[in-house]
PDB file of C-alpha atoms in Angstrom:
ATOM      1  CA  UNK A1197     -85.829  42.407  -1.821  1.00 47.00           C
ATOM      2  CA  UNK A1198     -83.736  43.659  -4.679  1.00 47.00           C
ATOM      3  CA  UNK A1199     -83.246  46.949  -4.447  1.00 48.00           C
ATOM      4  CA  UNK A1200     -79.221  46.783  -2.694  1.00 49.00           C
ATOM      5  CA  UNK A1201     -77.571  48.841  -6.174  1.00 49.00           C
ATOM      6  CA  UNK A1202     -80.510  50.318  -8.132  1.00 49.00           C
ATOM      7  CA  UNK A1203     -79.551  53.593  -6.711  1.00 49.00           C
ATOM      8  CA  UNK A1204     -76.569  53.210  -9.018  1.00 50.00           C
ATOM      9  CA  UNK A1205     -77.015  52.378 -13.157  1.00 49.00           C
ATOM     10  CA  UNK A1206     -76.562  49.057 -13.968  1.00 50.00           C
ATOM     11  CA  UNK A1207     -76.473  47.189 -16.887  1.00 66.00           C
ATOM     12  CA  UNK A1208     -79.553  44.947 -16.654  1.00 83.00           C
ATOM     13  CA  UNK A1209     -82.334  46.993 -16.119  1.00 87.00           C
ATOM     14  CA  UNK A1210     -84.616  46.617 -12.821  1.00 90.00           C
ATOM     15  CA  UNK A1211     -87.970  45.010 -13.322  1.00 89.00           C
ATOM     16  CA  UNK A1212     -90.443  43.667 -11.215  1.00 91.00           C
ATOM     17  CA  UNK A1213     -90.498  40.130 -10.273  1.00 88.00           C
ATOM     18  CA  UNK A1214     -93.699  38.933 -11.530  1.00 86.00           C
ATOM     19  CA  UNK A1215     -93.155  35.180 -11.261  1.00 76.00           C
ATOM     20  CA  UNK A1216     -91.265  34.748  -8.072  1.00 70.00           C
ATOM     21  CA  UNK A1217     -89.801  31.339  -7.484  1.00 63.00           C
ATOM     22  CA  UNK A1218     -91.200  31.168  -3.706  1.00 63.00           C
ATOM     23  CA  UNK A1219     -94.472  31.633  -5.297  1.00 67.00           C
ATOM     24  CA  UNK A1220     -94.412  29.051  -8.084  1.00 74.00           C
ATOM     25  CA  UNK A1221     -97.037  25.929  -7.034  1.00 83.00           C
ATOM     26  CA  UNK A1222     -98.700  27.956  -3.964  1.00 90.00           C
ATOM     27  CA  UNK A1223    -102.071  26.374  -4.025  1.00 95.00           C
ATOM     28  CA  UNK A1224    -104.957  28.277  -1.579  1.00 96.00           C
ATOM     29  CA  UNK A1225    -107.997  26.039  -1.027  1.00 97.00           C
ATOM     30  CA  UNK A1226    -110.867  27.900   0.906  1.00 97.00           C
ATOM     31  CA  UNK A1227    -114.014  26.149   2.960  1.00 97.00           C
ATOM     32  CA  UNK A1228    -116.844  28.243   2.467  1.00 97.00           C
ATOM     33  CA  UNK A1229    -119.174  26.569   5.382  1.00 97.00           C
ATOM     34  CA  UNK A1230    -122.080  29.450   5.743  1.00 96.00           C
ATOM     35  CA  UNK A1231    -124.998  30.132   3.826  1.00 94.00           C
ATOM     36  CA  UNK A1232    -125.471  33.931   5.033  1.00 95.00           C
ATOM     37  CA  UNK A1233    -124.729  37.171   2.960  1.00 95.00           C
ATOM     38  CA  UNK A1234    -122.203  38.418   4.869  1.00 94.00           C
ATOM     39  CA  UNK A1235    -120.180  35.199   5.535  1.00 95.00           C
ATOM     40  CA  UNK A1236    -120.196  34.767   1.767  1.00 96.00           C
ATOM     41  CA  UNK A1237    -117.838  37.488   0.803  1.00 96.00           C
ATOM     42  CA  UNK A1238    -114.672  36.685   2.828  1.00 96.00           C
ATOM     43  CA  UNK A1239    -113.993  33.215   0.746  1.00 97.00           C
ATOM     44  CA  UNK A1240    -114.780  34.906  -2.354  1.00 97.00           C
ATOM     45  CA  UNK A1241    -112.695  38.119  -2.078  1.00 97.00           C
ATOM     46  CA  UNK A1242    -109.913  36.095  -0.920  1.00 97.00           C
ATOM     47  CA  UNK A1243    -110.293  33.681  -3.067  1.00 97.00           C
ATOM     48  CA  UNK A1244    -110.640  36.231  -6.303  1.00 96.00           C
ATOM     49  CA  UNK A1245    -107.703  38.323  -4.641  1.00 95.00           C
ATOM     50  CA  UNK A1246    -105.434  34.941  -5.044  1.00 95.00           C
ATOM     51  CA  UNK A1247    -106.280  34.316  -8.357  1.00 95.00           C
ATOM     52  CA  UNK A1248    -105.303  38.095  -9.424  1.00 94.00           C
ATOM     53  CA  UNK A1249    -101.993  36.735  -7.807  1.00 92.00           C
ATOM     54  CA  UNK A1250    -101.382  33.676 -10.079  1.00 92.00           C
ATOM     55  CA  UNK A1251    -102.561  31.648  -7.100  1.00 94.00           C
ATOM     56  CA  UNK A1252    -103.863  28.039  -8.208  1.00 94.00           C
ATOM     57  CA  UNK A1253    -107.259  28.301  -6.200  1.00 96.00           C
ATOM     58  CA  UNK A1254    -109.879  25.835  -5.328  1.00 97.00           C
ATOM     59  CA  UNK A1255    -113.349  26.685  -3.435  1.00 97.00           C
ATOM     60  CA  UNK A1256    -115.089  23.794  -1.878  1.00 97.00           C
ATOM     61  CA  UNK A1257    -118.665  24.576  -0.375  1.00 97.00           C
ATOM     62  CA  UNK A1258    -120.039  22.608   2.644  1.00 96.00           C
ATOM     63  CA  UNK A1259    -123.136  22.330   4.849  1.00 95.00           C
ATOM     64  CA  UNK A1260    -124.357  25.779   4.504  1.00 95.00           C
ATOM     65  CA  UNK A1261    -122.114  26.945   2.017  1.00 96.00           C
ATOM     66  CA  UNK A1262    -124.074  25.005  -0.180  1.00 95.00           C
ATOM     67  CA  UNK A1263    -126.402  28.321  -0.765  1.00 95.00           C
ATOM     68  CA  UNK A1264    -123.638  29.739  -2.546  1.00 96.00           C
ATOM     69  CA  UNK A1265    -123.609  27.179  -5.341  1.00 97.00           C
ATOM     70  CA  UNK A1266    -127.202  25.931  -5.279  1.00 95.00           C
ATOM     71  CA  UNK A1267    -129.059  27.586  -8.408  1.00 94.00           C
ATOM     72  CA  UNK A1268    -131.963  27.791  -6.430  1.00 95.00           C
ATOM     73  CA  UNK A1269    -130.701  29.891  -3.194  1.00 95.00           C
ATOM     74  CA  UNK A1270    -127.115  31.450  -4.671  1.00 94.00           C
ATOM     75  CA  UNK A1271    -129.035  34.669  -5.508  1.00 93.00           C
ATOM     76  CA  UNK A1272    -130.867  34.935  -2.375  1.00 94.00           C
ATOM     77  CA  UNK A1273    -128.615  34.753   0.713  1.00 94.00           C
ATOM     78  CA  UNK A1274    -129.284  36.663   3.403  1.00 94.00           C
ATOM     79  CA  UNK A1275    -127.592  38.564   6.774  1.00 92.00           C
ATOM     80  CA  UNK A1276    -129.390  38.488   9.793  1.00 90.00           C
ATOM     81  CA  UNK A1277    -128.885  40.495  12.997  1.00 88.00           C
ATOM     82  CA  UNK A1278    -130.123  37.451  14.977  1.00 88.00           C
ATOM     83  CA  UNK A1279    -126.961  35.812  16.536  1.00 88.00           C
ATOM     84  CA  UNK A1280    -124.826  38.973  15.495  1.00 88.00           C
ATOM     85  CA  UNK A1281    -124.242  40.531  18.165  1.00 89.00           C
ATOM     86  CA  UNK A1282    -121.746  43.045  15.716  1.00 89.00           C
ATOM     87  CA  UNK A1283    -124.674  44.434  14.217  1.00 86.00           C
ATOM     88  CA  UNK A1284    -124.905  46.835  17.436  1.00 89.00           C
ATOM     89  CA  UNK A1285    -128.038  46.199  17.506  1.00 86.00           C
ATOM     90  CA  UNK A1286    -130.744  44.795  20.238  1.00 87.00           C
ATOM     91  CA  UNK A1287    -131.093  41.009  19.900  1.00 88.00           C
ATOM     92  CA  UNK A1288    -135.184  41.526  20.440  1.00 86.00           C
ATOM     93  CA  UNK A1289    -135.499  43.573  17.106  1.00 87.00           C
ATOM     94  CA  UNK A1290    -133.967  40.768  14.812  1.00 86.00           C
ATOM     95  CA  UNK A1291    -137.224  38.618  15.445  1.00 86.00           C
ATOM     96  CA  UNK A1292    -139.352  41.188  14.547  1.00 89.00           C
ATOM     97  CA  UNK A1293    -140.872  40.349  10.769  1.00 90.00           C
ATOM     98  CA  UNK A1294    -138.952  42.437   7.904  1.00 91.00           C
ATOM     99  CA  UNK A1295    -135.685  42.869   9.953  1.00 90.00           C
ATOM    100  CA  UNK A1296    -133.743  40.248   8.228  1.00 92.00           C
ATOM    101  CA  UNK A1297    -134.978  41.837   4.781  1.00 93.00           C
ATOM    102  CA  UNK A1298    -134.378  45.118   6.005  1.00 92.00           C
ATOM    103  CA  UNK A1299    -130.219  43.788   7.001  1.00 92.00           C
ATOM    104  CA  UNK A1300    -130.201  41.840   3.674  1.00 94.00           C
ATOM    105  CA  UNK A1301    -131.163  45.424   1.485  1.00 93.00           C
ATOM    106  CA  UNK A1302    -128.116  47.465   3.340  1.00 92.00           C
ATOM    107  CA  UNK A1303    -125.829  44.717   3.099  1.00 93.00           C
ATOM    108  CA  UNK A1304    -126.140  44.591  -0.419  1.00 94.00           C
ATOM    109  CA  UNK A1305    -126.252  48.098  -1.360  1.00 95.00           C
ATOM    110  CA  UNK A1306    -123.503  48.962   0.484  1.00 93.00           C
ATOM    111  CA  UNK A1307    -121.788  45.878  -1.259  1.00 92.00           C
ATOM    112  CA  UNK A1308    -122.783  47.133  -4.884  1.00 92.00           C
ATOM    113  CA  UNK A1309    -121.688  50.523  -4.050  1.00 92.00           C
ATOM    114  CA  UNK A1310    -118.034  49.399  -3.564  1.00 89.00           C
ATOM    115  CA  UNK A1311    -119.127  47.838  -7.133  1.00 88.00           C
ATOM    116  CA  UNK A1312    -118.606  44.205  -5.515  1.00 93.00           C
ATOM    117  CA  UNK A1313    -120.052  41.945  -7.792  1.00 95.00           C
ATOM    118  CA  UNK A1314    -123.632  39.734  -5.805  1.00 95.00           C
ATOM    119  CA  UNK A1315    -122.621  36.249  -5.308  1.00 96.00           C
ATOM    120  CA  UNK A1316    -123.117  34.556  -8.672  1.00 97.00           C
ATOM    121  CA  UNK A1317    -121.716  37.118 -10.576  1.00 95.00           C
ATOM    122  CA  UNK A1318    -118.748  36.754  -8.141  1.00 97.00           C
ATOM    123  CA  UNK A1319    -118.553  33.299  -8.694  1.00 97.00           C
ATOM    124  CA  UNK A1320    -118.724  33.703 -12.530  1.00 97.00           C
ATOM    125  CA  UNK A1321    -115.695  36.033 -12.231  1.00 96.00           C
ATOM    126  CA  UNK A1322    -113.767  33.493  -9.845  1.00 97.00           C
ATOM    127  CA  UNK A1323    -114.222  30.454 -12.542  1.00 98.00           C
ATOM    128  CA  UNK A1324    -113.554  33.151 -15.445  1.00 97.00           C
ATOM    129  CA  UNK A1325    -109.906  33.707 -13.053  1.00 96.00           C
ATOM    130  CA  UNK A1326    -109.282  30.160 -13.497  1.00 96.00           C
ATOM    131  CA  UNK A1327    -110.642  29.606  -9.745  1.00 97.00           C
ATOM    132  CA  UNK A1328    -112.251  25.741  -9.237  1.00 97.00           C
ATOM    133  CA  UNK A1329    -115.417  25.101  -7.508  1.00 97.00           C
ATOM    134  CA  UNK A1330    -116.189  22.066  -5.664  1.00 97.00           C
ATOM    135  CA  UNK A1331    -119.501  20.816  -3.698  1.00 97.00           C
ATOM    136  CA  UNK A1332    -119.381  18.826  -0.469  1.00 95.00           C
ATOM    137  CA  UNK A1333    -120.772  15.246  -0.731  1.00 94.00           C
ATOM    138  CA  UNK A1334    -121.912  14.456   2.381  1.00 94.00           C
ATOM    139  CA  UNK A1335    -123.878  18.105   1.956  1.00 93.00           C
ATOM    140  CA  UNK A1336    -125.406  16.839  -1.582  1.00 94.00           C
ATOM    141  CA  UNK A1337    -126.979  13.603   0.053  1.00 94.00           C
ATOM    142  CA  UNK A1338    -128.001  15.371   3.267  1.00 93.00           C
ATOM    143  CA  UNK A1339    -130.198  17.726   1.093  1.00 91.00           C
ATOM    144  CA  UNK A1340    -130.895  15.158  -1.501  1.00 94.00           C
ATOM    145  CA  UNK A1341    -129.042  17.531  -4.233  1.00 93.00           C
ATOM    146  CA  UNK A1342    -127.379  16.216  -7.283  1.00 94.00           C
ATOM    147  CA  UNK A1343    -124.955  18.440 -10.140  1.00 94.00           C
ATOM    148  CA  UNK A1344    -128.223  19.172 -11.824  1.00 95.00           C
ATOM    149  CA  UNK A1345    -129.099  21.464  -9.023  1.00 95.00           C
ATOM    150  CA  UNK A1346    -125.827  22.777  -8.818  1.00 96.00           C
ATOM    151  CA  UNK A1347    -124.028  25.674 -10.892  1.00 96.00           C
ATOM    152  CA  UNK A1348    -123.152  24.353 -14.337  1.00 96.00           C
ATOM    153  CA  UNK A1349    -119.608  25.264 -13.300  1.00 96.00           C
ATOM    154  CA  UNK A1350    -119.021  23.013 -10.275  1.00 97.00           C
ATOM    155  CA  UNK A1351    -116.688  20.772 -10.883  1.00 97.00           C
ATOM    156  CA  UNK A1352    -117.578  18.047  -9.398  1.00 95.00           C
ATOM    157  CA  UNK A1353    -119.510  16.755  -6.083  1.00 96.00           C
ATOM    158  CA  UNK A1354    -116.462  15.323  -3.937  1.00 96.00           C
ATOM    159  CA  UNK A1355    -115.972  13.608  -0.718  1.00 95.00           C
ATOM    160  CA  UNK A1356    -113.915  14.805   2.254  1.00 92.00           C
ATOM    161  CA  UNK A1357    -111.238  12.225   1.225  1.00 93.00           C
ATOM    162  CA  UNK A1358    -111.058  13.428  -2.372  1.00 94.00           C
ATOM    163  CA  UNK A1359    -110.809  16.995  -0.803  1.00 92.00           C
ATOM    164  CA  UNK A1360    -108.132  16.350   1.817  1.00 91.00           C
ATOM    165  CA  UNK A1361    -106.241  14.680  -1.080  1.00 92.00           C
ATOM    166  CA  UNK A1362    -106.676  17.245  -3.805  1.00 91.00           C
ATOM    167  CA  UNK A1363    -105.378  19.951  -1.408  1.00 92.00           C
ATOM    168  CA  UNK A1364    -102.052  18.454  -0.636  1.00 92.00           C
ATOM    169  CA  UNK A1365     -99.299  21.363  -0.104  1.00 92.00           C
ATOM    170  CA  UNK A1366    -102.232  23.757  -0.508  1.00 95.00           C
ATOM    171  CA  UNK A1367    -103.011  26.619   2.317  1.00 95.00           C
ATOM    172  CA  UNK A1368    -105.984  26.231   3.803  1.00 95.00           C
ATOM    173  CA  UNK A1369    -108.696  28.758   4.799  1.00 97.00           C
ATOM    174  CA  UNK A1370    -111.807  27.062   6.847  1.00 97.00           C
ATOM    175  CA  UNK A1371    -115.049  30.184   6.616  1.00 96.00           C
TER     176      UNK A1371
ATOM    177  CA  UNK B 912     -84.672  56.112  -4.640  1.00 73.00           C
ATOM    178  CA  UNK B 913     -83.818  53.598  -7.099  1.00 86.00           C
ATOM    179  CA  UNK B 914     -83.530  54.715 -11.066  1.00 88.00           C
ATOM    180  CA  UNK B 915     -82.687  51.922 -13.468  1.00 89.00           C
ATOM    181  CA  UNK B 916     -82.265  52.434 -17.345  1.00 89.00           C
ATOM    182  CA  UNK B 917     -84.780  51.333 -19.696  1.00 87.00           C
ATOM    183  CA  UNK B 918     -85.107  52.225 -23.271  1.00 85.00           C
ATOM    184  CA  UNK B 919     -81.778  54.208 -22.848  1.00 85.00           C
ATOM    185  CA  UNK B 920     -83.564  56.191 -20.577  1.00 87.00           C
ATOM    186  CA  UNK B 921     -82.841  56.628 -16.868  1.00 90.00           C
ATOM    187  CA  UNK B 922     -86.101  57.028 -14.963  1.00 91.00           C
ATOM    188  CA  UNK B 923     -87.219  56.611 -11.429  1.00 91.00           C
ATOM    189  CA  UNK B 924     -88.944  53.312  -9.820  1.00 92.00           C
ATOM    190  CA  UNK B 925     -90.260  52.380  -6.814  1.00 92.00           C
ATOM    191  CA  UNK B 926     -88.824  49.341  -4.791  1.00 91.00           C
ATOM    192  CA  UNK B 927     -90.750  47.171  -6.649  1.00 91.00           C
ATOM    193  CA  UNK B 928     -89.648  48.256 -10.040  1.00 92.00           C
ATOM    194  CA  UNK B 929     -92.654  50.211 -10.776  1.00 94.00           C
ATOM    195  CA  UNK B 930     -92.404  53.946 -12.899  1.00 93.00           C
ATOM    196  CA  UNK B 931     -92.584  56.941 -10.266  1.00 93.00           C
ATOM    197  CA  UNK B 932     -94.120  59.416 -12.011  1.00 93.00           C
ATOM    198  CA  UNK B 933     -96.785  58.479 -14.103  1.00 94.00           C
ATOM    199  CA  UNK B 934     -96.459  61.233 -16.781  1.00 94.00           C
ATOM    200  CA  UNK B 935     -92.625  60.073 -17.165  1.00 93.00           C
ATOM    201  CA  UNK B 936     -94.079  57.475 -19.792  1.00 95.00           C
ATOM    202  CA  UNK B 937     -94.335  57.268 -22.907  1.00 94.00           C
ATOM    203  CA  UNK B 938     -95.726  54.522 -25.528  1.00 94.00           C
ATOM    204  CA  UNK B 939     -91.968  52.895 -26.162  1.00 93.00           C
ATOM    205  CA  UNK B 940     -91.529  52.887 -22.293  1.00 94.00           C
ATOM    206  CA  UNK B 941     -94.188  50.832 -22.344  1.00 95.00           C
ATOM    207  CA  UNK B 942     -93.772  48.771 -25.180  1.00 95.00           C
ATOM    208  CA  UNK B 943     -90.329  48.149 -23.406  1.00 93.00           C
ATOM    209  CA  UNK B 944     -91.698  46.813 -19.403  1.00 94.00           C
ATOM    210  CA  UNK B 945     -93.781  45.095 -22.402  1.00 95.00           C
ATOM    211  CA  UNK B 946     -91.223  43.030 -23.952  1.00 94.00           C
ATOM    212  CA  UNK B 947     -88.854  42.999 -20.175  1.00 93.00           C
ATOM    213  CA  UNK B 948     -91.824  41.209 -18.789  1.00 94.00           C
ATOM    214  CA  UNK B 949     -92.443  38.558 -21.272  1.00 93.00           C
ATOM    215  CA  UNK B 950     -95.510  40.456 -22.753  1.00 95.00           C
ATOM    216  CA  UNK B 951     -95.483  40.798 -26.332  1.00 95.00           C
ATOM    217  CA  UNK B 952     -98.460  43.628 -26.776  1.00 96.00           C
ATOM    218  CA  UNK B 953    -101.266  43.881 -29.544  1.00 97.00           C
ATOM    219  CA  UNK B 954    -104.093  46.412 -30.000  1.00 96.00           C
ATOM    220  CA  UNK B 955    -105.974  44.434 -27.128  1.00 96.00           C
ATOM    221  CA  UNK B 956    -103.143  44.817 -25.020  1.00 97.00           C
ATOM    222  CA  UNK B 957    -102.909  48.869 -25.830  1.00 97.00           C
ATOM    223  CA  UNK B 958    -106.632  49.333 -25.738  1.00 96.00           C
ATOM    224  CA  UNK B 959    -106.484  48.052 -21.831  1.00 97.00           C
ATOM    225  CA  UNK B 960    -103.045  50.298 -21.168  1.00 97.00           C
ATOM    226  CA  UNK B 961    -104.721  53.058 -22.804  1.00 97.00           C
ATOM    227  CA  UNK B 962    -107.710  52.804 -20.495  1.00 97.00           C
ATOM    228  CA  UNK B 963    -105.779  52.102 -17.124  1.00 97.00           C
ATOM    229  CA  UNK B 964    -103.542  55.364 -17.672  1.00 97.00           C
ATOM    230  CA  UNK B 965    -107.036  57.587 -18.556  1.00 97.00           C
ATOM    231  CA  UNK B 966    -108.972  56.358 -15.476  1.00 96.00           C
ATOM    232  CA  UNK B 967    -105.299  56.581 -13.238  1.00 97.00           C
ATOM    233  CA  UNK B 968    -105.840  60.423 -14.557  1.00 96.00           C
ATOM    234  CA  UNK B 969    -109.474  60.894 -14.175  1.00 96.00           C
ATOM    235  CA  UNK B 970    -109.731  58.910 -10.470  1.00 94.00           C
ATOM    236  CA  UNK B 971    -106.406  59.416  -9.288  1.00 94.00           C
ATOM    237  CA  UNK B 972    -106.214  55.542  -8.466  1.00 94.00           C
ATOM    238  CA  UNK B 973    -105.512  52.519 -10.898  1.00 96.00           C
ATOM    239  CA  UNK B 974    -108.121  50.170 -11.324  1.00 96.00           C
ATOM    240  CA  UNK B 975    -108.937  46.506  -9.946  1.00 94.00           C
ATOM    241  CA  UNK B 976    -109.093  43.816 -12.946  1.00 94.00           C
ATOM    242  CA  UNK B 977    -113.128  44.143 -11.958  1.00 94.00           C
ATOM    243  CA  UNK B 978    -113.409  47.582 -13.064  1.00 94.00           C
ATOM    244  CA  UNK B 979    -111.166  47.376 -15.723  1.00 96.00           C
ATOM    245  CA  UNK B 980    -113.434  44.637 -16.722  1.00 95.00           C
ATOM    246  CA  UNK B 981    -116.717  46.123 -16.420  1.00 94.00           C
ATOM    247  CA  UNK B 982    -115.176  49.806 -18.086  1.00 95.00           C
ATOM    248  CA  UNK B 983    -113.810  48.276 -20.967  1.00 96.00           C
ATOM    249  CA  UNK B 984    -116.050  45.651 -21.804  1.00 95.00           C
ATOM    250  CA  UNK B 985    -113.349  43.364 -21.925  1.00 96.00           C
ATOM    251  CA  UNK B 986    -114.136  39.612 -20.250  1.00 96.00           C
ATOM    252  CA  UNK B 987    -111.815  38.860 -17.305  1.00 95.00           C
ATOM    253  CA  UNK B 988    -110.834  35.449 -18.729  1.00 96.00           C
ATOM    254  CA  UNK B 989    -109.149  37.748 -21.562  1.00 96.00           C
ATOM    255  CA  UNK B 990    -107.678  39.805 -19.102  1.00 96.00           C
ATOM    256  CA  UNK B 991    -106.147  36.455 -17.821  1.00 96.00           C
ATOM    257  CA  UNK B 992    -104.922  35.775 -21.434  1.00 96.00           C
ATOM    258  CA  UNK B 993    -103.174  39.029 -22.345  1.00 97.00           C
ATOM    259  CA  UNK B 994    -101.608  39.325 -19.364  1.00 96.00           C
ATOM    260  CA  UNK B 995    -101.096  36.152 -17.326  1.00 93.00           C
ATOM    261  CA  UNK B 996    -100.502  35.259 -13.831  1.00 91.00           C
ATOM    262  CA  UNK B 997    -100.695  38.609 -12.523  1.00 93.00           C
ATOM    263  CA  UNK B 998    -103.299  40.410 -14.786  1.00 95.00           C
ATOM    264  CA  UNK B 999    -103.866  43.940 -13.150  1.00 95.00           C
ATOM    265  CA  UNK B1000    -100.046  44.123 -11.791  1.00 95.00           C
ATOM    266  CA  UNK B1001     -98.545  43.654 -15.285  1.00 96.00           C
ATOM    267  CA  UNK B1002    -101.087  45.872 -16.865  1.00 97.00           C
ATOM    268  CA  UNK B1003    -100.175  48.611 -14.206  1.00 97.00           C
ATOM    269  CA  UNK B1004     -96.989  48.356 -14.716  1.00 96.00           C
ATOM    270  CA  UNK B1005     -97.029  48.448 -18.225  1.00 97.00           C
ATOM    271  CA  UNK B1006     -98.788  51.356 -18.179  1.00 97.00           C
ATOM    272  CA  UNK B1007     -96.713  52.864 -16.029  1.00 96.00           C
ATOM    273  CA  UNK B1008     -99.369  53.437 -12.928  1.00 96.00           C
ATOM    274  CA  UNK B1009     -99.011  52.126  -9.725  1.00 95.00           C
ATOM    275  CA  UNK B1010    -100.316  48.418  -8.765  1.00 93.00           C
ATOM    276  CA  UNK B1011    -103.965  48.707  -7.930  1.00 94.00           C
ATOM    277  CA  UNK B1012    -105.154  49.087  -4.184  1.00 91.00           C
ATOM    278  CA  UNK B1013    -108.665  47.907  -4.292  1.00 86.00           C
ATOM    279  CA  UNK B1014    -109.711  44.430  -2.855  1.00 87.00           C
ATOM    280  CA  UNK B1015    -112.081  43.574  -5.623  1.00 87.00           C
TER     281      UNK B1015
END
């Protein structure tokens, strides 16, 4: 911090320090693995927080995080109480037909209440931050999914090699 | 409390350099953290100060680059352009109004 003499004038006046040295070339790459509603958010607020920063940011979507890119499923994730024990709610009802609609219609009004942006529209504000999106390979042929069923603004389908070497000096965040 | 002088005029900041009080600002303290910041401001760049110090007023918070987005019409990638690196911190402080507390 900066602050020792501002309590005194000085000659050069006191500014914030937009464009701090320590922060020059920090690189966040974040692993979005899971296709559900709620496990979508984290990587993308994070993600969108670190571009707001002047963070160089990369999202790379495996397995499940596929959802999140595919054209076909990005605007239909879903939250589940089954397996979610945080819900506070009785494992039994999560079976019963309608629940998982039921947690998917909260979840996303009390998401667009906070005026978070749904998923794609998040994603269209991450790329429009200068944030890069990346698919998983191994995901692609597993699912028999090329670029064409991906969002036009994928970068690129990559392997875990290209990934681990694209990310050098980066932080990582694994979700 | 630190003060510093800008614009040959001594006002307060907080520890990060940002203007205290809100209604100490005026349009050439602005066009001054402008130019000490590397910004060099057009009507784009007035039209988005303009709006962050009327909804500081009318919410009593400053506003995330989303809703400054959304409010003004404004695409974020433009936001990005006018004031890089740091969008909604430079466009706070321009405008004199704290840095934005919302996540999104």
């Amino acid at each position: 911090m900066t602050t020792i003499d501002h309590d005194v004038q000085t000659e050069t006046p006191f500014v914030p320090s937009f464009d701090t040295p320590s922060e020059e070339g920090r690189k966040l790459a974040i692993i979005c693995s899971k296709g559900t509603l709620d496990m979508a958010y984290p990587g993308l607020i994070l993600g969108n927080a670190a571009l707001g920063e002047g963070i160089e940011t990369h999202l790379f979507f495996t397995f499940w995080g596929f959802d999140m890119i595919n054209k076909k499923t990005q605007s239909s994730l879903k939250a589940t109480l089954l397996g979610n024990t945080a819900m506070h709610m009785p494992q039994g009802l999560g079976g019963i037909p309608g629940m998982t609609h039921l947690a998917t219609s909260q979840l996303k009004k009390a998401i667009a209440e906070l005026d978070i942006p749904e998923v794609p529209d998040f994603l269209d504000q991450i790329v429009a931050s200068g944030g890069h999106l990346w698919a998983c390979r191994l995901s692609a042929d597993m699912n028999h999914l090329t670029e064409a069923d991906l969002r036009d603004d994928v970068e690129g389908i990559i392997s875990a090699s290209d990934f681990i070497e694209m990310t050098a000096g980066a932080q990582l965040l694994f979700i | 409390m630190p003060s510093t002088t800008i614009a040959g005029r001594q006002i307060n900041v907080n520890d990060e350099g940002f203007l205290l009080d809100p209604d100490d600002w005026t349009e050439d303290l602005g066009a001054e953290f402008a130019r000490l910041i590397g910004v060099e401001m057009t009507e784009d760049h007035w039209k988005l100060v303009r709006y962050l110090r009327q909804d500081y007023k009318a919410q009593g918070e400053t506003p995330t680059l989303r809703r400054v987005s959304t409010q003004t019409g404004m695409p974020v990638k433009q936001l990005f352009t006018l004031f890089p690196g740091k969008p909604a911190k430079k466009m706070a402080y321009v405008a004199g109004v704290p840095k934005p507390k919302g996540c999104v």
